[in-house]
PDB file of C-alpha atoms and ligand atoms in Angstrom:
ATOM      1  CA  MET A   1      89.343  67.516  90.058  1.00 95.00           C
ATOM      2  CA  GLU A   2      85.697  68.563  89.970  1.00 95.00           C
ATOM      3  CA  LEU A   3      86.216  70.824  92.960  1.00 96.00           C
ATOM      4  CA  PHE A   4      89.361  72.262  91.339  1.00 98.00           C
ATOM      5  CA  VAL A   5      87.509  73.166  88.118  1.00 98.00           C
ATOM      6  CA  ASP A   6      84.634  74.577  90.150  1.00 97.00           C
ATOM      7  CA  SER A   7      87.054  76.783  92.062  1.00 98.00           C
ATOM      8  CA  LEU A   8      88.591  77.960  88.794  1.00 98.00           C
ATOM      9  CA  LYS A   9      85.127  79.087  87.658  1.00 98.00           C
ATOM     10  CA  ASP A  10      84.747  81.011  90.910  1.00 98.00           C
ATOM     11  CA  ILE A  11      88.063  82.901  90.611  1.00 98.00           C
ATOM     12  CA  TYR A  12      87.365  83.450  86.895  1.00 98.00           C
ATOM     13  CA  TRP A  13      84.153  85.292  87.891  1.00 98.00           C
ATOM     14  CA  ALA A  14      86.109  87.261  90.497  1.00 98.00           C
ATOM     15  CA  GLU A  15      88.866  88.337  88.092  1.00 98.00           C
ATOM     16  CA  LYS A  16      86.368  89.325  85.401  1.00 98.00           C
ATOM     17  CA  HIS A  17      84.418  91.470  87.852  1.00 98.00           C
ATOM     18  CA  LEU A  18      87.607  93.071  89.129  1.00 98.00           C
ATOM     19  CA  THR A  19      88.306  94.281  85.585  1.00 98.00           C
ATOM     20  CA  LYS A  20      85.042  96.253  85.943  1.00 98.00           C
ATOM     21  CA  ALA A  21      85.559  97.383  89.552  1.00 98.00           C
ATOM     22  CA  LEU A  22      89.176  98.572  89.230  1.00 98.00           C
ATOM     23  CA  PRO A  23      88.455 101.346  86.680  1.00 98.00           C
ATOM     24  CA  LYS A  24      85.788 102.710  89.052  1.00 97.00           C
ATOM     25  CA  MET A  25      88.203 102.603  91.975  1.00 98.00           C
ATOM     26  CA  GLN A  26      90.824 104.329  89.813  1.00 98.00           C
ATOM     27  CA  GLU A  27      88.370 107.062  88.829  1.00 98.00           C
ATOM     28  CA  LYS A  28      87.215 107.661  92.411  1.00 98.00           C
ATOM     29  CA  ALA A  29      90.673 107.692  94.025  1.00 97.00           C
ATOM     30  CA  THR A  30      91.852 111.026  95.394  1.00 96.00           C
ATOM     31  CA  THR A  31      95.597 110.738  94.832  1.00 96.00           C
ATOM     32  CA  ASP A  32      97.284 110.066  91.505  1.00 96.00           C
ATOM     33  CA  GLU A  33      99.479 107.544  93.240  1.00 96.00           C
ATOM     34  CA  LEU A  34      96.531 105.348  94.194  1.00 97.00           C
ATOM     35  CA  ALA A  35      94.785 105.875  90.850  1.00 97.00           C
ATOM     36  CA  GLN A  36      97.968 104.718  89.077  1.00 97.00           C
ATOM     37  CA  ALA A  37      98.221 101.656  91.324  1.00 98.00           C
ATOM     38  CA  PHE A  38      94.666 100.625  90.402  1.00 98.00           C
ATOM     39  CA  ALA A  39      95.348 101.318  86.716  1.00 98.00           C
ATOM     40  CA  GLY A  40      98.483  99.179  86.804  1.00 98.00           C
ATOM     41  CA  HIS A  41      96.712  96.332  88.549  1.00 98.00           C
ATOM     42  CA  LEU A  42      93.829  96.543  86.077  1.00 98.00           C
ATOM     43  CA  GLN A  43      96.267  95.649  83.284  1.00 98.00           C
ATOM     44  CA  GLU A  44      97.623  92.758  85.335  1.00 98.00           C
ATOM     45  CA  THR A  45      94.090  91.613  86.158  1.00 98.00           C
ATOM     46  CA  GLU A  46      93.254  91.434  82.447  1.00 98.00           C
ATOM     47  CA  GLY A  47      96.265  89.122  82.211  1.00 98.00           C
ATOM     48  CA  HIS A  48      94.878  87.016  85.081  1.00 98.00           C
ATOM     49  CA  VAL A  49      91.647  86.515  83.128  1.00 98.00           C
ATOM     50  CA  THR A  50      93.674  85.412  80.081  1.00 98.00           C
ATOM     51  CA  ARG A  51      95.783  83.017  82.170  1.00 98.00           C
ATOM     52  CA  LEU A  52      92.655  81.392  83.591  1.00 98.00           C
ATOM     53  CA  GLU A  53      91.347  80.932  80.049  1.00 98.00           C
ATOM     54  CA  GLU A  54      94.658  79.247  79.184  1.00 98.00           C
ATOM     55  CA  ILE A  55      94.233  76.951  82.184  1.00 98.00           C
ATOM     56  CA  PHE A  56      90.668  75.983  81.209  1.00 98.00           C
ATOM     57  CA  ASP A  57      92.098  75.230  77.763  1.00 98.00           C
ATOM     58  CA  MET A  58      94.919  73.107  79.186  1.00 97.00           C
ATOM     59  CA  LEU A  59      92.325  71.093  81.105  1.00 97.00           C
ATOM     60  CA  GLY A  60      90.019  70.743  78.100  1.00 98.00           C
ATOM     61  CA  GLU A  61      87.313  72.596  80.011  1.00 97.00           C
ATOM     62  CA  LYS A  62      85.098  75.418  78.818  1.00 97.00           C
ATOM     63  CA  ALA A  63      85.908  78.780  80.405  1.00 98.00           C
ATOM     64  CA  VAL A  64      82.734  79.590  82.308  1.00 98.00           C
ATOM     65  CA  THR A  65      82.137  81.735  85.350  1.00 98.00           C
ATOM     66  CA  LYS A  66      80.411  80.823  88.585  1.00 98.00           C
ATOM     67  CA  LYS A  67      79.398  83.692  90.841  1.00 98.00           C
ATOM     68  CA  CYS A  68      81.968  84.270  93.557  1.00 97.00           C
ATOM     69  CA  GLU A  69      79.895  85.486  96.532  1.00 97.00           C
ATOM     70  CA  ALA A  70      83.028  86.513  98.422  1.00 97.00           C
ATOM     71  CA  MET A  71      84.347  88.819  95.702  1.00 98.00           C
ATOM     72  CA  ALA A  72      80.837  90.133  95.015  1.00 98.00           C
ATOM     73  CA  GLY A  73      80.733  91.153  98.697  1.00 98.00           C
ATOM     74  CA  ILE A  74      84.162  92.771  98.599  1.00 97.00           C
ATOM     75  CA  ILE A  75      83.238  94.753  95.465  1.00 97.00           C
ATOM     76  CA  ALA A  76      79.919  95.833  97.041  1.00 97.00           C
ATOM     77  CA  GLU A  77      81.862  97.002 100.074  1.00 96.00           C
ATOM     78  CA  ALA A  78      84.174  99.079  97.848  1.00 97.00           C
ATOM     79  CA  GLU A  79      81.095 100.727  96.310  1.00 97.00           C
ATOM     80  CA  ASP A  80      79.764 101.506  99.797  1.00 97.00           C
ATOM     81  CA  ILE A  81      83.088 103.065 100.738  1.00 96.00           C
ATOM     82  CA  ILE A  82      82.905 105.321  97.686  1.00 96.00           C
ATOM     83  CA  SER A  83      79.394 106.480  98.543  1.00 97.00           C
ATOM     84  CA  ASP A  84      80.200 106.874 102.249  1.00 97.00           C
ATOM     85  CA  THR A  85      83.319 109.049 101.768  1.00 97.00           C
ATOM     86  CA  LYS A  86      83.682 112.535 100.343  1.00 97.00           C
ATOM     87  CA  LYS A  87      85.253 113.126  96.948  1.00 96.00           C
ATOM     88  CA  ASP A  88      88.883 114.321  96.960  1.00 95.00           C
ATOM     89  CA  THR A  89      89.559 113.274 100.568  1.00 96.00           C
ATOM     90  CA  MET A  90      92.392 111.140 101.859  1.00 95.00           C
ATOM     91  CA  THR A  91      89.786 109.229 103.877  1.00 95.00           C
ATOM     92  CA  ARG A  92      88.336 108.060 100.543  1.00 96.00           C
ATOM     93  CA  ASP A  93      91.764 106.685  99.601  1.00 97.00           C
ATOM     94  CA  VAL A  94      92.215 104.932 102.934  1.00 96.00           C
ATOM     95  CA  GLY A  95      88.871 103.204 102.370  1.00 97.00           C
ATOM     96  CA  LEU A  96      89.747 102.257  98.793  1.00 97.00           C
ATOM     97  CA  ILE A  97      93.087 100.833  99.915  1.00 97.00           C
ATOM     98  CA  LEU A  98      91.315  98.716 102.552  1.00 96.00           C
ATOM     99  CA  ALA A  99      88.847  97.424  99.967  1.00 97.00           C
ATOM    100  CA  GLY A 100      91.624  96.795  97.444  1.00 98.00           C
ATOM    101  CA  GLN A 101      93.669  94.844  99.961  1.00 98.00           C
ATOM    102  CA  LYS A 102      90.661  92.675 100.857  1.00 98.00           C
ATOM    103  CA  ALA A 103      90.359  91.779  97.173  1.00 98.00           C
ATOM    104  CA  GLU A 104      94.075  90.997  96.904  1.00 98.00           C
ATOM    105  CA  HIS A 105      94.039  88.842 100.024  1.00 98.00           C
ATOM    106  CA  TYR A 106      91.099  86.840  98.707  1.00 98.00           C
ATOM    107  CA  GLU A 107      92.981  86.280  95.459  1.00 98.00           C
ATOM    108  CA  ILE A 108      96.207  85.371  97.273  1.00 98.00           C
ATOM    109  CA  ALA A 109      94.350  82.810  99.413  1.00 98.00           C
ATOM    110  CA  THR A 110      92.584  81.363  96.375  1.00 98.00           C
ATOM    111  CA  TYR A 111      95.625  81.047  94.124  1.00 98.00           C
ATOM    112  CA  GLY A 112      97.743  79.746  97.005  1.00 98.00           C
ATOM    113  CA  GLY A 113      95.246  76.964  97.626  1.00 98.00           C
ATOM    114  CA  LEU A 114      94.723  76.202  93.940  1.00 98.00           C
ATOM    115  CA  ILE A 115      98.474  75.973  93.283  1.00 98.00           C
ATOM    116  CA  THR A 116      98.825  73.352  96.017  1.00 98.00           C
ATOM    117  CA  LEU A 117      95.813  71.480  94.674  1.00 98.00           C
ATOM    118  CA  ALA A 118      97.115  71.599  91.079  1.00 98.00           C
ATOM    119  CA  LYS A 119     100.399  70.054  92.220  1.00 98.00           C
ATOM    120  CA  THR A 120      98.519  67.327  94.115  1.00 97.00           C
ATOM    121  CA  LEU A 121      96.461  66.599  91.009  1.00 97.00           C
ATOM    122  CA  GLY A 122      99.654  66.192  88.954  1.00 98.00           C
ATOM    123  CA  LEU A 123      99.201  69.428  87.012  1.00 98.00           C
ATOM    124  CA  PRO A 124     102.533  71.233  87.533  1.00 98.00           C
ATOM    125  CA  GLU A 125     102.173  73.252  84.316  1.00 98.00           C
ATOM    126  CA  VAL A 126      98.836  74.609  85.553  1.00 98.00           C
ATOM    127  CA  ALA A 127     100.410  75.444  88.910  1.00 98.00           C
ATOM    128  CA  GLU A 128     103.211  77.261  87.093  1.00 98.00           C
ATOM    129  CA  VAL A 129     100.768  79.581  85.296  1.00 98.00           C
ATOM    130  CA  MET A 130      99.000  80.406  88.569  1.00 98.00           C
ATOM    131  CA  VAL A 131     102.297  81.155  90.335  1.00 98.00           C
ATOM    132  CA  GLN A 132     102.818  84.082  87.926  1.00 98.00           C
ATOM    133  CA  THR A 133      99.420  85.513  88.853  1.00 98.00           C
ATOM    134  CA  LEU A 134      99.994  84.910  92.573  1.00 98.00           C
ATOM    135  CA  GLU A 135     103.229  86.909  92.439  1.00 98.00           C
ATOM    136  CA  GLU A 136     101.391  89.853  90.852  1.00 98.00           C
ATOM    137  CA  GLU A 137      98.638  89.706  93.502  1.00 98.00           C
ATOM    138  CA  LYS A 138     101.238  89.789  96.268  1.00 98.00           C
ATOM    139  CA  ALA A 139     103.048  92.716  94.645  1.00 98.00           C
ATOM    140  CA  ALA A 140      99.754  94.615  94.244  1.00 98.00           C
ATOM    141  CA  ASP A 141      98.966  94.066  97.930  1.00 98.00           C
ATOM    142  CA  GLN A 142     102.432  95.274  98.945  1.00 98.00           C
ATOM    143  CA  LYS A 143     102.085  98.335  96.730  1.00 97.00           C
ATOM    144  CA  LEU A 144      98.829  99.290  98.498  1.00 97.00           C
ATOM    145  CA  THR A 145     100.538  98.888 101.875  1.00 97.00           C
ATOM    146  CA  ASP A 146     103.392 101.114 100.700  1.00 96.00           C
ATOM    147  CA  ILE A 147     100.973 103.803  99.518  1.00 95.00           C
ATOM    148  CA  ALA A 148      99.029 103.701 102.801  1.00 94.00           C
ATOM    149  CA  GLU A 149     102.241 103.974 104.786  1.00 92.00           C
ATOM    150  CA  SER A 150     103.780 106.693 102.623  1.00 89.00           C
ATOM    151  CA  ASN A 151     101.419 109.474 103.657  1.00 78.00           C
ATOM    152  CA  ILE A 152      97.763 108.699 103.044  1.00 78.00           C
ATOM    153  CA  ASN A 153      96.891 107.264 106.461  1.00 80.00           C
ATOM    154  CA  VAL A 154      98.548 110.174 108.250  1.00 81.00           C
ATOM    155  CA  ALA A 155      96.914 112.764 105.994  1.00 81.00           C
ATOM    156  CA  ALA A 156      93.489 111.132 106.458  1.00 78.00           C
ATOM    157  CA  SER A 157      93.793 111.176 110.235  1.00 82.00           C
ATOM    158  CA  GLY A 158      93.685 114.987 110.091  1.00 85.00           C
ATOM    159  CA  GLU A 159      90.419 115.052 108.164  1.00 86.00           C
ATOM    160  CA  GLU A 160      86.985 115.471 109.680  1.00 76.00           C
ATOM    161  CA  ASN A 161      84.630 112.539 109.411  1.00 62.00           C
ATOM    162  CA  SER A 162      82.578 112.561 106.242  1.00 49.00           C
TER     163      SER A 162
HETATM  164 FE1  LIG B 201      93.881  88.860  89.917  1.00 65.36          FE
HETATM  165 FE1  LIG B 202      94.470  91.330  92.226  1.00 65.36          FE
END
């Protein structure tokens, strides 16, 4: 139970920081399609923060964050990608999609594990709340794959290195 609550604090930090990183990724994206995907997932991510607060409440725990080193690293990498790629290039979008998918996969792994743990701990109602978030993370990941496959990767392959 202690480990479960500790892990909730970690993903709570991650979700909160994603609500700050996603607007930057939206602003720096080249295509409208990718910018819209980040904007849409920002709204969902705000909902993920709220759901975690509901879960802390259900457990009678205070909603506090604990620095998530993994997500801090993924966000730092996204910032590096922005500074290492030229504005208005498809290469920029390829990099942002890669960074975005790393964030989604971290979230998918975390919620997947926490859902199993919540069930083991006899907290099915907590698991149920996290399932809703997990579905949105999976859909966001799929959306990024679809965008990459639609035309961005091909268009970027014709660009010179930045
Ligand atoms: Fe999330
Ligand atoms: Fe996400």
